[in-house]
mmCIF file of C-alpha atoms and ligand atoms in Angstrom:
data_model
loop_
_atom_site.group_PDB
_atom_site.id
_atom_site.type_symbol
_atom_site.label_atom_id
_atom_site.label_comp_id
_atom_site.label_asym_id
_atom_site.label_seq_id
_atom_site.Cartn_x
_atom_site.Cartn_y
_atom_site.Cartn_z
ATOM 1 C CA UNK A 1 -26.001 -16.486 20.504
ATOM 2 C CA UNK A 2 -28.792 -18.188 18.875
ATOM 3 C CA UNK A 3 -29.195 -17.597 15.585
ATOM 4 C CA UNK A 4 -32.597 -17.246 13.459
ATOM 5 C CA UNK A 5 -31.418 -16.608 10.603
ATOM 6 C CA UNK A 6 -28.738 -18.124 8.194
ATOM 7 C CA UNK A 7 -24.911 -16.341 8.321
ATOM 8 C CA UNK A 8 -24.166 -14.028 5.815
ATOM 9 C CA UNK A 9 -21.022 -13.626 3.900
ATOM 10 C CA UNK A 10 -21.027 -10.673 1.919
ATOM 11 C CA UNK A 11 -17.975 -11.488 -1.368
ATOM 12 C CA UNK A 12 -17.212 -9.489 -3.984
ATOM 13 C CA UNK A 13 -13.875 -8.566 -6.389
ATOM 14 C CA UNK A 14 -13.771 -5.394 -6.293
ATOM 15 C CA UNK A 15 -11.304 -2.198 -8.185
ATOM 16 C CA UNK A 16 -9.343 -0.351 -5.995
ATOM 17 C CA UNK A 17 -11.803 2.808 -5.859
ATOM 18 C CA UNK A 18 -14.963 0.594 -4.976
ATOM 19 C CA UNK A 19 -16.388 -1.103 -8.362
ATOM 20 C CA UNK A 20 -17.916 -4.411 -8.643
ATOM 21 C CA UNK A 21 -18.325 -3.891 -12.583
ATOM 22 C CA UNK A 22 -18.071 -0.671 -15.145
ATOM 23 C CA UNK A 23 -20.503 1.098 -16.796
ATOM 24 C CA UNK A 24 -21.003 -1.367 -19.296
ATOM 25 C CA UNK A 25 -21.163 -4.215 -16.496
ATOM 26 C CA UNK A 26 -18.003 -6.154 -17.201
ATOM 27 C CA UNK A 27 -16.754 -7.457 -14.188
ATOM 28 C CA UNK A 28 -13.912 -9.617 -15.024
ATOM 29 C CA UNK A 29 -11.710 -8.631 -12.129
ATOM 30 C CA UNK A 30 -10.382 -11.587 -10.245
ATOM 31 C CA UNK A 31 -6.920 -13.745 -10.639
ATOM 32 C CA UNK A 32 -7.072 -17.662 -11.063
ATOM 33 C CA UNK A 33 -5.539 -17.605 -7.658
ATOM 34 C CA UNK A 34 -8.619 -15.712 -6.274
ATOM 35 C CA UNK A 35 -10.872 -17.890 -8.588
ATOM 36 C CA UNK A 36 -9.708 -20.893 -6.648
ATOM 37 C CA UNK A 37 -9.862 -19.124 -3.162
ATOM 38 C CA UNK A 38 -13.251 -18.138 -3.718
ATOM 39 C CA UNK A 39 -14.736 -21.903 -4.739
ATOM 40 C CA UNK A 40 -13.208 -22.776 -1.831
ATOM 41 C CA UNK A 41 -15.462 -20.467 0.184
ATOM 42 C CA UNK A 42 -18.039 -21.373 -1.768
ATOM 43 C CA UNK A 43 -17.421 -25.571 -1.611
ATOM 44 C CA UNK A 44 -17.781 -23.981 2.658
ATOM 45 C CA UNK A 45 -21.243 -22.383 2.580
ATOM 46 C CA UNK A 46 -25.067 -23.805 1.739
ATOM 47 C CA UNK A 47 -25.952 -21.338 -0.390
ATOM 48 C CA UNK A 48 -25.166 -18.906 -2.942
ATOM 49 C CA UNK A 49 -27.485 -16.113 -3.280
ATOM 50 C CA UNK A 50 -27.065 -13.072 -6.287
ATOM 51 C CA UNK A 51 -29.718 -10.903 -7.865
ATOM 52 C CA UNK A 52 -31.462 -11.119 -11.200
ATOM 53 C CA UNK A 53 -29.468 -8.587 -12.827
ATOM 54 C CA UNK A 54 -26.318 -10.722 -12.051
ATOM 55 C CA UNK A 55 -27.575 -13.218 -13.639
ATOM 56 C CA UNK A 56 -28.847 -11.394 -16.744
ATOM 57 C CA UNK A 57 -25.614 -9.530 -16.772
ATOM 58 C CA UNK A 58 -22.741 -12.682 -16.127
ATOM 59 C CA UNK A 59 -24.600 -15.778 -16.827
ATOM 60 C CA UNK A 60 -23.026 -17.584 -13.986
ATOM 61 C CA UNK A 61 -22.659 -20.884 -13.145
ATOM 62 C CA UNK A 62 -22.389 -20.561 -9.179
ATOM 63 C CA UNK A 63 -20.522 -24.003 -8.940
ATOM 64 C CA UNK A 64 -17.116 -25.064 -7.292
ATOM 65 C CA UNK A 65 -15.022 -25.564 -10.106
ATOM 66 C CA UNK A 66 -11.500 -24.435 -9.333
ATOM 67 C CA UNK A 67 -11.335 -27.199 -5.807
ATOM 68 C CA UNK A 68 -12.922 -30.024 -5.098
ATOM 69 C CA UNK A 69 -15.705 -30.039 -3.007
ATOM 70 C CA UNK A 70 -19.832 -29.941 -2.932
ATOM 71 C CA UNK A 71 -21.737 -27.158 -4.613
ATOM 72 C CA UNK A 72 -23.781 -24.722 -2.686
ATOM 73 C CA UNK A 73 -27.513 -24.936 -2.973
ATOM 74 C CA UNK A 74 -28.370 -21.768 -5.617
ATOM 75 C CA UNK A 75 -30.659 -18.880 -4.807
ATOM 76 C CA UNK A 76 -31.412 -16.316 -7.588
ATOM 77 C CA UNK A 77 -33.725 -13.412 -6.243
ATOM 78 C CA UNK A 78 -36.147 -13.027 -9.444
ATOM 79 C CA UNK A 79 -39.526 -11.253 -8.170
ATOM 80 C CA UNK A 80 -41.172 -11.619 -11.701
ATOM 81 C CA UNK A 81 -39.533 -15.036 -12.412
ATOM 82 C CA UNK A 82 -38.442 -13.469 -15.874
ATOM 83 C CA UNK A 83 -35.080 -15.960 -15.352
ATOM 84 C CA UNK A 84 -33.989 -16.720 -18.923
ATOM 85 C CA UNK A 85 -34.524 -20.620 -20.571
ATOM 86 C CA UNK A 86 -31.231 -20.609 -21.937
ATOM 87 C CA UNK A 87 -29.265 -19.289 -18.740
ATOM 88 C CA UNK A 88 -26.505 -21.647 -17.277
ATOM 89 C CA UNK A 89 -28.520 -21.660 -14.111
ATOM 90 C CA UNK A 90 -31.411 -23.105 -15.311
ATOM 91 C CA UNK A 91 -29.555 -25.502 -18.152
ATOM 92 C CA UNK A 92 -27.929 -26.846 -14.907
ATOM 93 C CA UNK A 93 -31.222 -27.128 -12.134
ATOM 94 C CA UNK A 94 -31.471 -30.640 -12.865
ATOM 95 C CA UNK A 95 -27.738 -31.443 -11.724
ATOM 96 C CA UNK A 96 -27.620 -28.136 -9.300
ATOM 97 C CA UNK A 97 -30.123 -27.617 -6.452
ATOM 98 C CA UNK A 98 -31.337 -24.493 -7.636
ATOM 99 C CA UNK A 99 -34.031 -22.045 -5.809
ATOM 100 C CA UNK A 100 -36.190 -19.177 -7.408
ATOM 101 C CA UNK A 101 -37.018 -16.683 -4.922
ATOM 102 C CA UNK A 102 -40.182 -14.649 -6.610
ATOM 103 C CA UNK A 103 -42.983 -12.510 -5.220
ATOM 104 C CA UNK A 104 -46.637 -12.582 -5.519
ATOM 105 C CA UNK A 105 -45.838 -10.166 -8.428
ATOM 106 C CA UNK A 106 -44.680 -13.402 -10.872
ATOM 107 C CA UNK A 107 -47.425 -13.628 -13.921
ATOM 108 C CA UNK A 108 -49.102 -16.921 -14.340
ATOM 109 C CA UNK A 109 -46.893 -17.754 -17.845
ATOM 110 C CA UNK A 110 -43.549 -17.326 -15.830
ATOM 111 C CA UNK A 111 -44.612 -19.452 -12.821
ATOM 112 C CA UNK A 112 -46.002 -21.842 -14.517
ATOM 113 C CA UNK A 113 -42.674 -22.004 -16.918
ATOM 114 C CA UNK A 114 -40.965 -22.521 -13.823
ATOM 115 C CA UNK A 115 -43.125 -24.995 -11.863
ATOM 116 C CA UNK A 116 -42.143 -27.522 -15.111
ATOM 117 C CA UNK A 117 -38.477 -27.203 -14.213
ATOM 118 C CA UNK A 118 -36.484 -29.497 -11.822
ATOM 119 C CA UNK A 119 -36.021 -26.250 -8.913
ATOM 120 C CA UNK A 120 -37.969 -25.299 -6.078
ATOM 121 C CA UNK A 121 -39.801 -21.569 -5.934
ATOM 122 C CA UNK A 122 -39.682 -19.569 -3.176
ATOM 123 C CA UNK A 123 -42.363 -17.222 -2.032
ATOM 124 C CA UNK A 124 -41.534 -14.100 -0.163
ATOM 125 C CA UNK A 125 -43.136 -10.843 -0.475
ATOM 126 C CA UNK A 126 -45.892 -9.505 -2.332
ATOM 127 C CA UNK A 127 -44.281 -6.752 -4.759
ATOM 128 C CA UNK A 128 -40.745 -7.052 -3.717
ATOM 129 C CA UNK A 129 -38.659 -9.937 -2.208
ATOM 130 C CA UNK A 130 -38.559 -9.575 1.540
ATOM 131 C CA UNK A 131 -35.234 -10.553 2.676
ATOM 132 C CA UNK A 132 -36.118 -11.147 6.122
ATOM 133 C CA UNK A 133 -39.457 -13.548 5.361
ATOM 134 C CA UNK A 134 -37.044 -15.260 2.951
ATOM 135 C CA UNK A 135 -33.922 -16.254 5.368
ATOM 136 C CA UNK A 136 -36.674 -17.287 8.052
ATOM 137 C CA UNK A 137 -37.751 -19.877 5.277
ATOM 138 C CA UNK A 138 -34.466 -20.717 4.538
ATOM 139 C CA UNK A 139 -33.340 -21.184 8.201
ATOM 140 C CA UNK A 140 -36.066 -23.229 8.268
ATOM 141 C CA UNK A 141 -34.447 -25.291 5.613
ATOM 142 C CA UNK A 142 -31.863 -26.217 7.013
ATOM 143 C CA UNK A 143 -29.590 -23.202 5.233
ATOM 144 C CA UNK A 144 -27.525 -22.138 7.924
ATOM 145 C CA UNK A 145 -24.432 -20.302 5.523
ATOM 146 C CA UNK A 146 -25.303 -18.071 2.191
ATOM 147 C CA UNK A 147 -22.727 -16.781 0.451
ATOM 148 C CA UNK A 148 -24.046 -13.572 -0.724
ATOM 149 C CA UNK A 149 -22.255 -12.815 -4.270
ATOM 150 C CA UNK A 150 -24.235 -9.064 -5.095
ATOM 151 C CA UNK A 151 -24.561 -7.470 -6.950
ATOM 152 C CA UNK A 152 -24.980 -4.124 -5.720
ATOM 153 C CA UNK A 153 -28.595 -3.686 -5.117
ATOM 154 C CA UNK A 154 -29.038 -7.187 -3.544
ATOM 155 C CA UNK A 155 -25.964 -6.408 -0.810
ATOM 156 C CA UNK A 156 -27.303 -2.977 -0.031
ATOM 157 C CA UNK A 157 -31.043 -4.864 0.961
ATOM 158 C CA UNK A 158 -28.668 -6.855 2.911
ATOM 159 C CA UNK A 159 -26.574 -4.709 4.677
ATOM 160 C CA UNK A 160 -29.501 -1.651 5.048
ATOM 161 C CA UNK A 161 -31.249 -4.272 7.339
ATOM 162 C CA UNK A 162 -28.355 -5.722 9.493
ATOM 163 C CA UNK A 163 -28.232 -8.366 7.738
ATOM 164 C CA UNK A 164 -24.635 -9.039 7.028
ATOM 165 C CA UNK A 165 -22.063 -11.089 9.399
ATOM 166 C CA UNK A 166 -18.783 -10.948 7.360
ATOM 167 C CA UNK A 167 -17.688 -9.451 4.086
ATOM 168 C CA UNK A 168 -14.546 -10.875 2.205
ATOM 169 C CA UNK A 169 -13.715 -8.779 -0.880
ATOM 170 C CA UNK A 170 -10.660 -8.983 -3.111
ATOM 171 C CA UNK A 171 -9.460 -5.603 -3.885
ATOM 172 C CA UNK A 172 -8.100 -5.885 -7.990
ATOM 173 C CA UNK A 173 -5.082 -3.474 -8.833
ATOM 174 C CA UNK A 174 -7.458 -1.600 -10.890
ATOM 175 C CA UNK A 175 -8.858 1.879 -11.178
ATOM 176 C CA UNK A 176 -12.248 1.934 -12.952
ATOM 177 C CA UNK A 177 -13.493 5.108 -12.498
ATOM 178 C CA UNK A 178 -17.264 6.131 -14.042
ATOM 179 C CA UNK A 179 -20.550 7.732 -11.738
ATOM 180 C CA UNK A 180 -22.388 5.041 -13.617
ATOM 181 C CA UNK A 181 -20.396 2.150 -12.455
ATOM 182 C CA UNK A 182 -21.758 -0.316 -10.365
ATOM 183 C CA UNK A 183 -20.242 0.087 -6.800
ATOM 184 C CA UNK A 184 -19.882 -2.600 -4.172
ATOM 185 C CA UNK A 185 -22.887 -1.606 -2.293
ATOM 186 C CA UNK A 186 -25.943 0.643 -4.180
ATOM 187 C CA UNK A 187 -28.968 1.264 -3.363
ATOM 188 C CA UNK A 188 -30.500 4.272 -1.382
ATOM 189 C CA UNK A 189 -27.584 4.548 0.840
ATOM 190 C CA UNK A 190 -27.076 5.871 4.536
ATOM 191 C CA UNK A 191 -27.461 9.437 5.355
ATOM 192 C CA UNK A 192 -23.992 9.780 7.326
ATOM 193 C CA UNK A 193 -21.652 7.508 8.832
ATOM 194 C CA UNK A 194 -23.529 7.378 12.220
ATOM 195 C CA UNK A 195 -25.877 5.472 10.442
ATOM 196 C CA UNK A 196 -23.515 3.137 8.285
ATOM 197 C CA UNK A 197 -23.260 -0.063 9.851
ATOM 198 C CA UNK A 198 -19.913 -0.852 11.257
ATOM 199 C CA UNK A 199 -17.254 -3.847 10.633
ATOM 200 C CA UNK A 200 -14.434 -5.110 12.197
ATOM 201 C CA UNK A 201 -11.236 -5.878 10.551
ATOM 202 C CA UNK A 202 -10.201 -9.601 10.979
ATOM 203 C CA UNK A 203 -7.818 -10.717 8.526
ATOM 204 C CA UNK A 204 -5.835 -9.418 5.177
ATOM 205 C CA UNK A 205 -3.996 -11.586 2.972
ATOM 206 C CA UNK A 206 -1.828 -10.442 0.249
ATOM 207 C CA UNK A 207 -2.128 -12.502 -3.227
ATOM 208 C CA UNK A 208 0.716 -11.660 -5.428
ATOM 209 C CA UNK A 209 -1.146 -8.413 -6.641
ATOM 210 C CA UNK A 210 -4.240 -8.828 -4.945
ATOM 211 C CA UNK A 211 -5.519 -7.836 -1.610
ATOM 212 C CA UNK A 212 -8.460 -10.309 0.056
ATOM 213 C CA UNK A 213 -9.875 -8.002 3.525
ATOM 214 C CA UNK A 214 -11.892 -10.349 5.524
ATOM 215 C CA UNK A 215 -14.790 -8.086 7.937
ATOM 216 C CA UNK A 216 -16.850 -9.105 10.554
ATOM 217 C CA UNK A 217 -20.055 -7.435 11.921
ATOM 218 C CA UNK A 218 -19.139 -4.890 15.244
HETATM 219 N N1 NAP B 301 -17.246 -8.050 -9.018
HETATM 220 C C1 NAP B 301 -18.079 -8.828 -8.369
HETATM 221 O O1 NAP B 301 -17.671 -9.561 -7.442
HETATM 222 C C2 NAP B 301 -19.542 -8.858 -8.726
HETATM 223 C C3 NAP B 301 -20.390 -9.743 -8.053
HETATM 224 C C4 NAP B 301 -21.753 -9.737 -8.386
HETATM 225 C C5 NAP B 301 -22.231 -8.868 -9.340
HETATM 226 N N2 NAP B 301 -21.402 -8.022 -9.986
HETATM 227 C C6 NAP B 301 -21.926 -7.097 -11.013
HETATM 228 O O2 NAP B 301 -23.009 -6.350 -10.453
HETATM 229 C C7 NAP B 301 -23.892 -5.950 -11.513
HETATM 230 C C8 NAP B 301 -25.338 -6.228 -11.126
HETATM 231 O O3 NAP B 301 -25.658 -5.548 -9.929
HETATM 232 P P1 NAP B 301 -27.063 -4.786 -9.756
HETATM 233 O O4 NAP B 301 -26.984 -3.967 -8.548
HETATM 234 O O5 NAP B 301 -27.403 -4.114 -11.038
HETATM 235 O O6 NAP B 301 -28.126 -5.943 -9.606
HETATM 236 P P2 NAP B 301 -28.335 -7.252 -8.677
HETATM 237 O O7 NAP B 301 -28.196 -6.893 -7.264
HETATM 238 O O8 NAP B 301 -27.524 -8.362 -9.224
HETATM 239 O O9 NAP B 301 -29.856 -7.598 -9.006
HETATM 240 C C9 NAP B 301 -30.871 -6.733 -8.598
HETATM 241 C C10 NAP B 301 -32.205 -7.289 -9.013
HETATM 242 O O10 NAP B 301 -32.526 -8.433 -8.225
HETATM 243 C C11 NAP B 301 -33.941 -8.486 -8.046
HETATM 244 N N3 NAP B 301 -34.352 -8.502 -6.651
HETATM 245 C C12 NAP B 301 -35.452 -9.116 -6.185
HETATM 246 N N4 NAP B 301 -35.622 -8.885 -4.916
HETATM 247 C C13 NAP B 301 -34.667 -8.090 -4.527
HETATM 248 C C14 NAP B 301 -34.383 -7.489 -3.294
HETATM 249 N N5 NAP B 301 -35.127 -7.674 -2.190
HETATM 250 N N6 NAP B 301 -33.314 -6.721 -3.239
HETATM 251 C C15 NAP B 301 -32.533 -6.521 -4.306
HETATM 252 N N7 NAP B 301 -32.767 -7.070 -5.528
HETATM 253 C C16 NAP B 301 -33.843 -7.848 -5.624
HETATM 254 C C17 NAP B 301 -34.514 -7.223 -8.653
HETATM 255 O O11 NAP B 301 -35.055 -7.583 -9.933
HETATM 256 P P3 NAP B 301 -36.645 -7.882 -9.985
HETATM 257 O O12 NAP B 301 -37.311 -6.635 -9.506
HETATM 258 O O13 NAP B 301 -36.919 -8.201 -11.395
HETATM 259 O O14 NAP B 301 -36.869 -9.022 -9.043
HETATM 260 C C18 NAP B 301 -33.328 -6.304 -8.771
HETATM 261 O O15 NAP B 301 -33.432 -5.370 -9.802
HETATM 262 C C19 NAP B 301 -23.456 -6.738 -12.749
HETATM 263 O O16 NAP B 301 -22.756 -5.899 -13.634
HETATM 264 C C20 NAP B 301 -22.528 -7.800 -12.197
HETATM 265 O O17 NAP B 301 -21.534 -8.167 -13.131
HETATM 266 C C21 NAP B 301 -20.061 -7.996 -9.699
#
């Protein structure tokens, strides 16, 4: 098959009854084992793509830290380009290829904030980011693996469109529990399982106490 679009890789950590964080947000879930697992998915892929309030809510650094190898090109989907000065992303776009993915929406103060920084801005959309306009651009790029790291709103507008080729989640030996806590996937959600979009199992590995499923698309 010929692709037109980049691969996606859907990764999370996730509690044993579905979380990706708890009501307050904390989502501290992983081993060092899975840590180092992980970057070396990561070190794999060109890209790493989360969602503003990831990055407003973990400060992350989206490197490969825990094995050697290059670091993934970083895309932060920020319509209003409202990305904080003193994030680790942005202290780092001078070292770290970095990409802003905004929408017409941005105000003239936060695009021009960003146009001074070392990073490249991506247009798609008008109000909202649309995904599909955005992995034709980066397809076009050269991007031909993003590892998709959530959080829940971003992988639902992934997987809602068909977007999503594998998912690889570490299930924690935790209980969370909470309505309000952030589950793997969010958004609007599908009306039955008819609709749901379906996965194959491929591979489990066991980590000590940890679980890593690895999915691919039916
Ligand atoms: N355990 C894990 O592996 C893991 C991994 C990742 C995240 N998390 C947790 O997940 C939580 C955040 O998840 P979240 O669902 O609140 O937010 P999110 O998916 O990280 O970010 C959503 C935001 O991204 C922006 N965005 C722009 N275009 C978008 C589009 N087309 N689709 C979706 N989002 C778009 C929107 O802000 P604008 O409208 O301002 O553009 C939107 O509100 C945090 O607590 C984080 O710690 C956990």
């Amino acid at each position: 098959m010929v692709r037109s679009r980049p691969k996606i890789i859907l990764s999370a950590a996730m509690t044993i009854d579905g979380k990706i964080a708890s009501k307050s947000g904390d989502s501290k879930l992983s081993s060092k084992k899975d840590k180092i697992r992980l970057h070396k998915l990561r070190s794999k892929t060109d890209a790493i793509l989360i969602g503003k309030n990831t990055l407003l809510r973990d400060d992350p650094l989206l490197t490969v830290r825990y094995h050697k190898g290059k670091n993934p090109i970083r895309i932060i989907l920020d319509s209003k380009g409202e990305i904080p000065p003193n994030s680790k992303i942005i202290k780092t776009c001078n070292k770290i290829p970095t990409i802003i993915v905004a929408s017409q929406n941005i105000s003239k103060k936060n695009l021009n904030r960003l146009k001074k920084l070392p990073l490249q801005i991506i247009f798609a959309g008008t109000k909202r980011i649309n995904i599909q306009k955005l992995l034709k651009i980066l397809f076009k790029q050269k991007i031909q693996t993003i590892l998709l790291e959530g959080g829940s709103k971003t992988n639902w507008e992934f997987i809602s469109k068909g977007f999503v080729d594998e998912i690889v989640i570490t299930i924690a030996p935790i209980v969370v529990g909470g309505q309000t806590s952030t589950s793997l996937v969010g958004g609007e959600g599908f009306l039955n399982m008819q609709k749901s979009k379906k996965f194959k199992l491929k591979n489990i590995s066991k980590f000590k106490n940890e679980f890593v499923v690895h999915y691919s698309k039916l």
